[in-house]
């Protein structure tokens, strides 16, 4: 792999310094495993200036978060369209959300073109040691760098070009910040949202594998909470209903059905416990305030013994039965066990 000028600058060496080593053993320059992808900056796509100061944190981000914009699945795969998408998101975030700039650091189009989102994101990513504070994952923006992928991926797959550019981009970010594959996440791993869509979310293990292969890094998947939504039925919903009752949301039915009453109960729980409501705001948003996901479960579950007669104990027994698992009556269901039972 050729060593580009940027890589040289990064290592603190210059072409002159390399030349001075003539006759000596060549310094062992660790060539990056993944070259820098082409990222079009905010000037390229005609961004508006930010409406405030971009906050740059003196730390690296520790998670890479995959989003979908939840917008149309355009058949226009051109660079100009990628630029138009970037402008559309920025306008939406500044004019409708009232943010100072685009929320996400990076945008990936269906044509596979990557653009800078929030100003300074590219400069800071290249320098490797700091993080542009964005607005894309409630309560986690100081640790997460986010990629908005153009489109809606609840039922259809991403384009081949989008996937290829996403793999390259995520691998590059992971390399820049030494982020392990287990920290490549979907938006729904932080907030109760359908983002990045069921189809793209299901491909995250494949993304981690592809990135791990490119970087020669170990591949592992994170421990995650499930996302429950209207239409779901069964043991997980019934367990959630018992857990809500245990937390004082007594109006919730105990029918194992995620209907309007369950949606309303989760909404009430979210408001009462001040769970940040931040669905994906790429360019539109549905009402996701009654979904139960990563932000709600940790507040619902608590360590419990299997034989406890209250609603938490009942929830644990429902999940154990559904999983076909037997446990002694004095078995303690701790948070990792809850998570594995809900998987
Ligand atoms: Zn999102």
mmCIF file of C-alpha atoms and ligand atoms in Angstrom:
data_model
loop_
_atom_site.group_PDB
_atom_site.id
_atom_site.type_symbol
_atom_site.label_atom_id
_atom_site.label_comp_id
_atom_site.label_asym_id
_atom_site.label_seq_id
_atom_site.Cartn_x
_atom_site.Cartn_y
_atom_site.Cartn_z
ATOM 1 C CA UNK A 1 0.000 0.000 0.000
ATOM 2 C CA UNK A 2 1.381 3.362 -0.905
ATOM 3 C CA UNK A 3 1.927 5.791 1.894
ATOM 4 C CA UNK A 4 0.107 8.964 1.162
ATOM 5 C CA UNK A 5 1.119 12.380 2.291
ATOM 6 C CA UNK A 6 -1.505 12.508 4.985
ATOM 7 C CA UNK A 7 -0.268 9.244 6.475
ATOM 8 C CA UNK A 8 3.235 10.651 6.538
ATOM 9 C CA UNK A 9 2.094 13.776 8.272
ATOM 10 C CA UNK A 10 0.228 11.704 10.772
ATOM 11 C CA UNK A 11 3.285 9.771 11.745
ATOM 12 C CA UNK A 12 5.203 12.985 12.141
ATOM 13 C CA UNK A 13 7.592 12.136 9.322
ATOM 14 C CA UNK A 14 8.082 14.163 6.218
ATOM 15 C CA UNK A 15 9.242 13.153 2.803
ATOM 16 C CA UNK A 16 12.537 14.866 3.624
ATOM 17 C CA UNK A 17 12.937 12.833 6.770
ATOM 18 C CA UNK A 18 12.373 9.675 4.816
ATOM 19 C CA UNK A 19 14.929 10.777 2.244
ATOM 20 C CA UNK A 20 17.473 11.366 4.978
ATOM 21 C CA UNK A 21 17.328 7.724 5.887
ATOM 22 C CA UNK A 22 18.891 6.703 2.564
ATOM 23 C CA UNK A 23 21.587 4.167 3.200
ATOM 24 C CA UNK A 24 20.088 3.214 6.518
ATOM 25 C CA UNK A 25 17.478 0.640 7.167
ATOM 26 C CA UNK A 26 14.120 2.046 6.206
ATOM 27 C CA UNK A 27 12.131 2.980 9.290
ATOM 28 C CA UNK A 28 9.347 0.559 9.904
ATOM 29 C CA UNK A 29 6.456 2.764 8.979
ATOM 30 C CA UNK A 30 3.277 1.046 10.013
ATOM 31 C CA UNK A 31 1.185 1.508 6.912
ATOM 32 C CA UNK A 32 -2.430 1.887 7.833
ATOM 33 C CA UNK A 33 -4.463 -1.204 7.035
ATOM 34 C CA UNK A 34 -7.246 0.918 5.624
ATOM 35 C CA UNK A 35 -6.653 3.953 3.426
ATOM 36 C CA UNK A 36 -8.605 7.119 3.907
ATOM 37 C CA UNK A 37 -11.879 6.991 2.001
ATOM 38 C CA UNK A 38 -12.898 9.941 -0.120
ATOM 39 C CA UNK A 39 -14.978 12.168 2.104
ATOM 40 C CA UNK A 40 -16.472 15.308 0.605
ATOM 41 C CA UNK A 41 -16.271 18.163 3.061
ATOM 42 C CA UNK A 42 -18.896 20.747 3.939
ATOM 43 C CA UNK A 43 -17.559 23.198 1.341
ATOM 44 C CA UNK A 44 -17.923 20.584 -1.403
ATOM 45 C CA UNK A 45 -21.642 20.210 -0.858
ATOM 46 C CA UNK A 46 -22.379 23.834 -0.073
ATOM 47 C CA UNK A 47 -23.177 23.631 3.613
ATOM 48 C CA UNK A 48 -24.536 26.618 5.459
ATOM 49 C CA UNK A 49 -22.231 27.932 8.179
ATOM 50 C CA UNK A 50 -23.062 26.496 11.595
ATOM 51 C CA UNK A 51 -25.339 28.548 13.741
ATOM 52 C CA UNK A 52 -23.035 28.398 16.760
ATOM 53 C CA UNK A 53 -19.688 27.098 17.927
ATOM 54 C CA UNK A 54 -18.780 23.535 17.005
ATOM 55 C CA UNK A 55 -17.754 21.772 20.181
ATOM 56 C CA UNK A 56 -14.613 19.660 19.816
ATOM 57 C CA UNK A 57 -13.985 17.324 22.730
ATOM 58 C CA UNK A 58 -10.477 16.501 23.779
ATOM 59 C CA UNK A 59 -11.098 12.767 23.610
ATOM 60 C CA UNK A 60 -11.701 10.081 21.051
ATOM 61 C CA UNK A 61 -15.166 8.747 20.383
ATOM 62 C CA UNK A 62 -15.531 5.196 21.640
ATOM 63 C CA UNK A 63 -18.551 4.023 19.611
ATOM 64 C CA UNK A 64 -19.413 4.143 15.923
ATOM 65 C CA UNK A 65 -23.165 4.463 15.422
ATOM 66 C CA UNK A 66 -24.978 3.436 12.246
ATOM 67 C CA UNK A 67 -28.196 5.293 11.345
ATOM 68 C CA UNK A 68 -30.583 5.412 8.466
ATOM 69 C CA UNK A 69 -32.072 8.723 7.415
ATOM 70 C CA UNK A 70 -35.552 7.133 7.213
ATOM 71 C CA UNK A 71 -36.006 9.098 3.983
ATOM 72 C CA UNK A 72 -36.775 7.892 0.496
ATOM 73 C CA UNK A 73 -34.776 5.085 -1.088
ATOM 74 C CA UNK A 74 -33.737 7.186 -4.036
ATOM 75 C CA UNK A 75 -32.640 5.631 -7.296
ATOM 76 C CA UNK A 76 -30.425 8.636 -7.957
ATOM 77 C CA UNK A 77 -26.946 7.383 -7.112
ATOM 78 C CA UNK A 78 -25.102 10.501 -8.265
ATOM 79 C CA UNK A 79 -22.635 12.637 -6.359
ATOM 80 C CA UNK A 80 -24.892 15.653 -6.826
ATOM 81 C CA UNK A 81 -27.703 13.765 -5.147
ATOM 82 C CA UNK A 82 -25.416 12.901 -2.220
ATOM 83 C CA UNK A 83 -24.711 16.613 -1.875
ATOM 84 C CA UNK A 84 -28.424 17.418 -2.038
ATOM 85 C CA UNK A 85 -29.114 14.860 0.716
ATOM 86 C CA UNK A 86 -26.450 16.475 2.892
ATOM 87 C CA UNK A 87 -28.023 19.893 2.413
ATOM 88 C CA UNK A 88 -31.476 18.512 3.127
ATOM 89 C CA UNK A 89 -30.395 16.944 6.414
ATOM 90 C CA UNK A 90 -28.591 20.082 7.493
ATOM 91 C CA UNK A 91 -31.616 22.244 6.703
ATOM 92 C CA UNK A 92 -33.873 19.873 8.621
ATOM 93 C CA UNK A 93 -31.590 19.750 11.644
ATOM 94 C CA UNK A 94 -31.021 23.505 11.774
ATOM 95 C CA UNK A 95 -34.484 24.750 10.797
ATOM 96 C CA UNK A 96 -36.765 22.123 12.314
ATOM 97 C CA UNK A 97 -34.697 20.721 15.144
ATOM 98 C CA UNK A 98 -33.041 23.991 16.052
ATOM 99 C CA UNK A 99 -29.558 22.483 16.143
ATOM 100 C CA UNK A 100 -26.467 24.485 15.290
ATOM 101 C CA UNK A 101 -25.554 22.244 12.345
ATOM 102 C CA UNK A 102 -26.065 18.730 10.976
ATOM 103 C CA UNK A 103 -26.435 16.307 13.878
ATOM 104 C CA UNK A 104 -24.322 13.494 12.451
ATOM 105 C CA UNK A 105 -20.610 13.657 11.733
ATOM 106 C CA UNK A 106 -20.829 11.783 8.429
ATOM 107 C CA UNK A 107 -23.370 10.924 5.743
ATOM 108 C CA UNK A 108 -23.308 8.001 3.321
ATOM 109 C CA UNK A 109 -25.452 8.095 0.198
ATOM 110 C CA UNK A 110 -27.113 5.239 -1.659
ATOM 111 C CA UNK A 111 -24.590 5.919 -4.396
ATOM 112 C CA UNK A 112 -21.795 5.260 -1.895
ATOM 113 C CA UNK A 113 -20.621 8.864 -1.599
ATOM 114 C CA UNK A 114 -19.505 9.927 1.864
ATOM 115 C CA UNK A 115 -19.870 13.514 2.982
ATOM 116 C CA UNK A 116 -18.918 15.405 6.091
ATOM 117 C CA UNK A 117 -21.963 16.237 8.213
ATOM 118 C CA UNK A 118 -21.225 18.543 11.113
ATOM 119 C CA UNK A 119 -18.473 21.022 10.335
ATOM 120 C CA UNK A 120 -14.936 20.097 11.418
ATOM 121 C CA UNK A 121 -15.774 16.380 11.576
ATOM 122 C CA UNK A 122 -13.388 15.523 8.746
ATOM 123 C CA UNK A 123 -10.489 17.575 10.095
ATOM 124 C CA UNK A 124 -10.890 16.035 13.546
ATOM 125 C CA UNK A 125 -11.294 12.475 12.232
ATOM 126 C CA UNK A 126 -8.105 12.857 10.232
ATOM 127 C CA UNK A 127 -6.207 14.055 13.293
ATOM 128 C CA UNK A 128 -7.323 10.993 15.280
ATOM 129 C CA UNK A 129 -7.332 12.285 18.814
ATOM 130 C CA UNK A 130 -10.460 14.389 19.260
ATOM 131 C CA UNK A 131 -14.181 14.224 18.702
ATOM 132 C CA UNK A 132 -16.675 16.640 17.228
ATOM 133 C CA UNK A 133 -19.704 16.642 19.479
ATOM 134 C CA UNK A 134 -22.720 15.835 17.345
ATOM 135 C CA UNK A 135 -26.447 15.382 17.959
ATOM 136 C CA UNK A 136 -27.574 11.927 16.904
ATOM 137 C CA UNK A 137 -27.771 9.662 19.987
ATOM 138 C CA UNK A 138 -29.466 11.160 23.021
ATOM 139 C CA UNK A 139 -27.292 11.150 26.141
ATOM 140 C CA UNK A 140 -24.391 9.560 24.260
ATOM 141 C CA UNK A 141 -23.184 12.245 21.907
ATOM 142 C CA UNK A 142 -19.910 12.777 23.716
ATOM 143 C CA UNK A 143 -18.831 9.197 22.983
ATOM 144 C CA UNK A 144 -20.472 8.383 19.637
ATOM 145 C CA UNK A 145 -19.501 9.236 16.096
ATOM 146 C CA UNK A 146 -22.489 8.782 13.809
ATOM 147 C CA UNK A 147 -23.066 7.928 10.176
ATOM 148 C CA UNK A 148 -26.412 8.733 8.534
ATOM 149 C CA UNK A 149 -27.059 6.267 5.742
ATOM 150 C CA UNK A 150 -29.473 7.567 3.137
ATOM 151 C CA UNK A 151 -32.698 5.603 2.985
ATOM 152 C CA UNK A 152 -35.178 3.562 4.993
ATOM 153 C CA UNK A 153 -34.118 0.002 5.735
ATOM 154 C CA UNK A 154 -36.985 -1.548 7.635
ATOM 155 C CA UNK A 155 -37.834 -3.939 4.804
ATOM 156 C CA UNK A 156 -35.401 -3.470 1.961
ATOM 157 C CA UNK A 157 -31.675 -3.845 1.787
ATOM 158 C CA UNK A 158 -29.089 -1.149 1.259
ATOM 159 C CA UNK A 159 -27.505 -0.717 -2.151
ATOM 160 C CA UNK A 160 -24.269 -2.540 -2.894
ATOM 161 C CA UNK A 161 -22.531 0.807 -3.201
ATOM 162 C CA UNK A 162 -23.811 2.097 0.127
ATOM 163 C CA UNK A 163 -22.696 -1.102 1.837
ATOM 164 C CA UNK A 164 -19.225 -0.991 0.319
ATOM 165 C CA UNK A 165 -18.690 2.631 1.335
ATOM 166 C CA UNK A 166 -20.081 1.950 4.818
ATOM 167 C CA UNK A 167 -17.636 -0.926 5.384
ATOM 168 C CA UNK A 168 -14.707 1.194 4.230
ATOM 169 C CA UNK A 169 -15.775 4.219 6.243
ATOM 170 C CA UNK A 170 -16.438 2.312 9.466
ATOM 171 C CA UNK A 171 -13.147 0.455 9.137
ATOM 172 C CA UNK A 172 -11.345 3.744 8.644
ATOM 173 C CA UNK A 173 -13.000 5.366 11.666
ATOM 174 C CA UNK A 174 -12.291 2.271 13.788
ATOM 175 C CA UNK A 175 -8.675 2.440 12.722
ATOM 176 C CA UNK A 176 -8.353 6.168 13.373
ATOM 177 C CA UNK A 177 -9.736 5.901 16.883
ATOM 178 C CA UNK A 178 -8.784 2.309 17.782
ATOM 179 C CA UNK A 179 -12.421 1.414 18.278
ATOM 180 C CA UNK A 180 -13.032 -2.348 18.670
ATOM 181 C CA UNK A 181 -15.564 -4.076 16.420
ATOM 182 C CA UNK A 182 -17.826 -4.743 19.404
ATOM 183 C CA UNK A 183 -18.411 -0.995 19.587
ATOM 184 C CA UNK A 184 -19.875 -0.685 16.113
ATOM 185 C CA UNK A 185 -23.510 -0.181 17.049
ATOM 186 C CA UNK A 186 -26.889 0.743 15.695
ATOM 187 C CA UNK A 187 -28.802 3.787 16.904
ATOM 188 C CA UNK A 188 -31.332 1.442 18.537
ATOM 189 C CA UNK A 189 -28.588 0.106 20.787
ATOM 190 C CA UNK A 190 -28.734 3.462 22.584
ATOM 191 C CA UNK A 191 -32.231 4.864 22.137
ATOM 192 C CA UNK A 192 -35.698 3.416 21.575
ATOM 193 C CA UNK A 193 -35.884 3.850 17.822
ATOM 194 C CA UNK A 194 -36.275 1.651 14.763
ATOM 195 C CA UNK A 195 -33.141 3.265 13.328
ATOM 196 C CA UNK A 196 -31.128 2.018 11.415
ATOM 197 C CA UNK A 197 -33.978 -0.196 10.193
ATOM 198 C CA UNK A 198 -34.458 -3.900 10.812
ATOM 199 C CA UNK A 199 -32.609 -4.950 7.664
ATOM 200 C CA UNK A 200 -29.542 -2.786 8.152
ATOM 201 C CA UNK A 201 -29.507 -3.535 11.880
ATOM 202 C CA UNK A 202 -29.427 -7.268 11.167
ATOM 203 C CA UNK A 203 -26.374 -6.699 8.992
ATOM 204 C CA UNK A 204 -24.311 -5.125 11.781
ATOM 205 C CA UNK A 205 -22.641 -8.460 12.695
ATOM 206 C CA UNK A 206 -21.638 -8.744 9.032
ATOM 207 C CA UNK A 207 -20.328 -5.177 9.174
ATOM 208 C CA UNK A 208 -18.239 -5.983 12.255
ATOM 209 C CA UNK A 209 -16.863 -9.065 10.539
ATOM 210 C CA UNK A 210 -15.960 -7.123 7.402
ATOM 211 C CA UNK A 211 -14.295 -4.372 9.427
ATOM 212 C CA UNK A 212 -12.412 -6.886 11.557
ATOM 213 C CA UNK A 213 -11.119 -8.581 8.426
ATOM 214 C CA UNK A 214 -9.917 -5.299 6.940
ATOM 215 C CA UNK A 215 -8.173 -4.272 10.136
ATOM 216 C CA UNK A 216 -6.931 -7.707 11.166
ATOM 217 C CA UNK A 217 -8.803 -7.092 14.411
ATOM 218 C CA UNK A 218 -10.823 -9.479 16.574
ATOM 219 C CA UNK A 219 -14.540 -9.566 15.841
ATOM 220 C CA UNK A 220 -17.171 -9.664 18.525
ATOM 221 C CA UNK A 221 -20.745 -8.495 18.874
ATOM 222 C CA UNK A 222 -21.932 -6.304 21.743
ATOM 223 C CA UNK A 223 -24.485 -7.302 24.346
ATOM 224 C CA UNK A 224 -27.677 -5.553 23.389
ATOM 225 C CA UNK A 225 -31.273 -5.124 24.512
ATOM 226 C CA UNK A 226 -34.162 -5.990 22.218
ATOM 227 C CA UNK A 227 -36.425 -3.388 20.667
ATOM 228 C CA UNK A 228 -40.116 -4.125 21.197
ATOM 229 C CA UNK A 229 -42.718 -2.311 19.112
ATOM 230 C CA UNK A 230 -46.401 -2.356 18.192
ATOM 231 C CA UNK A 231 -47.438 -5.667 16.683
ATOM 232 C CA UNK A 232 -45.062 -7.718 18.831
ATOM 233 C CA UNK A 233 -46.594 -10.464 20.921
ATOM 234 C CA UNK A 234 -45.367 -13.142 23.276
ATOM 235 C CA UNK A 235 -43.211 -13.726 26.310
ATOM 236 C CA UNK A 236 -40.964 -10.677 25.993
ATOM 237 C CA UNK A 237 -43.944 -8.341 25.766
ATOM 238 C CA UNK A 238 -45.671 -10.054 28.678
ATOM 239 C CA UNK A 239 -42.474 -9.873 30.751
ATOM 240 C CA UNK A 240 -42.181 -6.175 29.901
ATOM 241 C CA UNK A 241 -45.757 -5.622 31.023
ATOM 242 C CA UNK A 242 -45.015 -7.190 34.410
ATOM 243 C CA UNK A 243 -41.852 -5.106 34.699
ATOM 244 C CA UNK A 244 -43.814 -1.936 33.928
ATOM 245 C CA UNK A 245 -46.345 -2.840 36.614
ATOM 246 C CA UNK A 246 -43.523 -3.384 39.065
ATOM 247 C CA UNK A 247 -42.387 0.147 38.266
ATOM 248 C CA UNK A 248 -45.805 1.565 39.058
ATOM 249 C CA UNK A 249 -47.243 1.712 35.539
ATOM 250 C CA UNK A 250 -50.278 -0.210 36.702
ATOM 251 C CA UNK A 251 -52.597 0.528 33.780
ATOM 252 C CA UNK A 252 -50.643 -1.709 31.418
ATOM 253 C CA UNK A 253 -52.537 -4.862 30.365
ATOM 254 C CA UNK A 254 -51.084 -8.315 31.006
ATOM 255 C CA UNK A 255 -51.885 -9.827 27.640
ATOM 256 C CA UNK A 256 -48.523 -10.189 25.944
ATOM 257 C CA UNK A 257 -49.679 -7.916 23.127
ATOM 258 C CA UNK A 258 -47.905 -4.700 22.135
ATOM 259 C CA UNK A 259 -51.054 -2.778 21.315
ATOM 260 C CA UNK A 260 -52.024 0.870 21.818
ATOM 261 C CA UNK A 261 -52.387 0.385 25.594
ATOM 262 C CA UNK A 262 -48.845 -0.977 25.851
ATOM 263 C CA UNK A 263 -47.522 1.846 23.656
ATOM 264 C CA UNK A 264 -49.214 4.399 25.915
ATOM 265 C CA UNK A 265 -47.853 2.689 29.031
ATOM 266 C CA UNK A 266 -44.283 2.788 27.734
ATOM 267 C CA UNK A 267 -44.777 6.444 26.802
ATOM 268 C CA UNK A 268 -45.887 7.237 30.351
ATOM 269 C CA UNK A 269 -42.940 5.333 31.766
ATOM 270 C CA UNK A 270 -40.553 7.249 29.500
ATOM 271 C CA UNK A 271 -41.954 10.616 30.465
ATOM 272 C CA UNK A 272 -42.083 9.824 34.166
ATOM 273 C CA UNK A 273 -38.530 8.484 34.270
ATOM 274 C CA UNK A 274 -37.192 11.184 31.933
ATOM 275 C CA UNK A 275 -35.879 8.730 29.367
ATOM 276 C CA UNK A 276 -34.537 10.862 26.535
ATOM 277 C CA UNK A 277 -36.752 10.574 23.492
ATOM 278 C CA UNK A 278 -34.613 10.838 20.417
ATOM 279 C CA UNK A 279 -35.666 8.841 17.413
ATOM 280 C CA UNK A 280 -33.679 9.081 14.253
ATOM 281 C CA UNK A 281 -33.956 12.531 12.817
ATOM 282 C CA UNK A 282 -32.198 12.043 9.519
ATOM 283 C CA UNK A 283 -35.005 13.740 7.685
ATOM 284 C CA UNK A 284 -38.297 12.720 9.218
ATOM 285 C CA UNK A 285 -39.588 11.046 12.291
ATOM 286 C CA UNK A 286 -42.463 8.813 13.249
ATOM 287 C CA UNK A 287 -43.770 8.640 16.785
ATOM 288 C CA UNK A 288 -41.376 6.244 18.474
ATOM 289 C CA UNK A 289 -42.035 7.510 21.979
ATOM 290 C CA UNK A 290 -43.831 4.303 22.985
ATOM 291 C CA UNK A 291 -41.194 1.836 21.804
ATOM 292 C CA UNK A 292 -39.324 -0.160 24.414
ATOM 293 C CA UNK A 293 -35.616 -0.465 23.759
ATOM 294 C CA UNK A 294 -32.078 0.039 24.991
ATOM 295 C CA UNK A 295 -32.880 3.151 27.002
ATOM 296 C CA UNK A 296 -35.838 1.596 28.838
ATOM 297 C CA UNK A 297 -34.796 -1.948 29.745
ATOM 298 C CA UNK A 298 -32.002 -1.029 32.183
ATOM 299 C CA UNK A 299 -34.541 1.001 34.166
ATOM 300 C CA UNK A 300 -37.093 -1.795 34.146
ATOM 301 C CA UNK A 301 -35.046 -4.794 35.195
ATOM 302 C CA UNK A 302 -33.482 -5.315 38.591
ATOM 303 C CA UNK A 303 -31.722 -8.275 40.167
ATOM 304 C CA UNK A 304 -34.329 -10.705 41.384
ATOM 305 C CA UNK A 305 -34.542 -14.206 42.737
ATOM 306 C CA UNK A 306 -36.509 -16.552 40.534
ATOM 307 C CA UNK A 307 -39.018 -17.400 43.260
ATOM 308 C CA UNK A 308 -39.896 -13.818 44.179
ATOM 309 C CA UNK A 309 -43.676 -13.530 44.031
ATOM 310 C CA UNK A 310 -43.828 -9.969 42.725
ATOM 311 C CA UNK A 311 -44.117 -8.826 39.105
ATOM 312 C CA UNK A 312 -40.336 -8.783 38.568
ATOM 313 C CA UNK A 313 -40.101 -12.416 39.638
ATOM 314 C CA UNK A 314 -43.027 -13.238 37.368
ATOM 315 C CA UNK A 315 -41.307 -11.552 34.436
ATOM 316 C CA UNK A 316 -38.174 -13.601 35.063
ATOM 317 C CA UNK A 317 -40.128 -16.849 35.208
ATOM 318 C CA UNK A 318 -42.001 -16.015 31.993
ATOM 319 C CA UNK A 319 -38.714 -15.488 30.168
ATOM 320 C CA UNK A 320 -37.096 -18.585 31.657
ATOM 321 C CA UNK A 321 -40.078 -20.698 30.599
ATOM 322 C CA UNK A 322 -40.092 -19.222 27.104
ATOM 323 C CA UNK A 323 -36.384 -19.979 26.768
ATOM 324 C CA UNK A 324 -36.902 -23.518 28.063
ATOM 325 C CA UNK A 325 -34.430 -22.811 30.821
ATOM 326 C CA UNK A 326 -34.708 -24.298 34.278
ATOM 327 C CA UNK A 327 -33.387 -22.433 37.269
ATOM 328 C CA UNK A 328 -33.356 -23.193 40.970
ATOM 329 C CA UNK A 329 -35.766 -21.100 42.990
ATOM 330 C CA UNK A 330 -32.932 -19.201 44.602
ATOM 331 C CA UNK A 331 -31.227 -18.356 41.298
ATOM 332 C CA UNK A 332 -30.459 -14.672 41.004
ATOM 333 C CA UNK A 333 -31.407 -13.065 37.704
ATOM 334 C CA UNK A 334 -28.899 -10.253 37.304
ATOM 335 C CA UNK A 335 -28.683 -7.717 34.493
ATOM 336 C CA UNK A 336 -26.575 -9.839 32.102
ATOM 337 C CA UNK A 337 -28.994 -12.730 32.664
ATOM 338 C CA UNK A 338 -31.970 -10.486 31.919
ATOM 339 C CA UNK A 339 -30.273 -9.409 28.728
ATOM 340 C CA UNK A 340 -29.549 -12.952 27.645
ATOM 341 C CA UNK A 341 -33.121 -14.032 28.428
ATOM 342 C CA UNK A 342 -34.469 -11.152 26.354
ATOM 343 C CA UNK A 343 -32.170 -11.770 23.388
HETATM 344 ZN ZN1 LIG B 1 -30.651 7.061 13.979
#
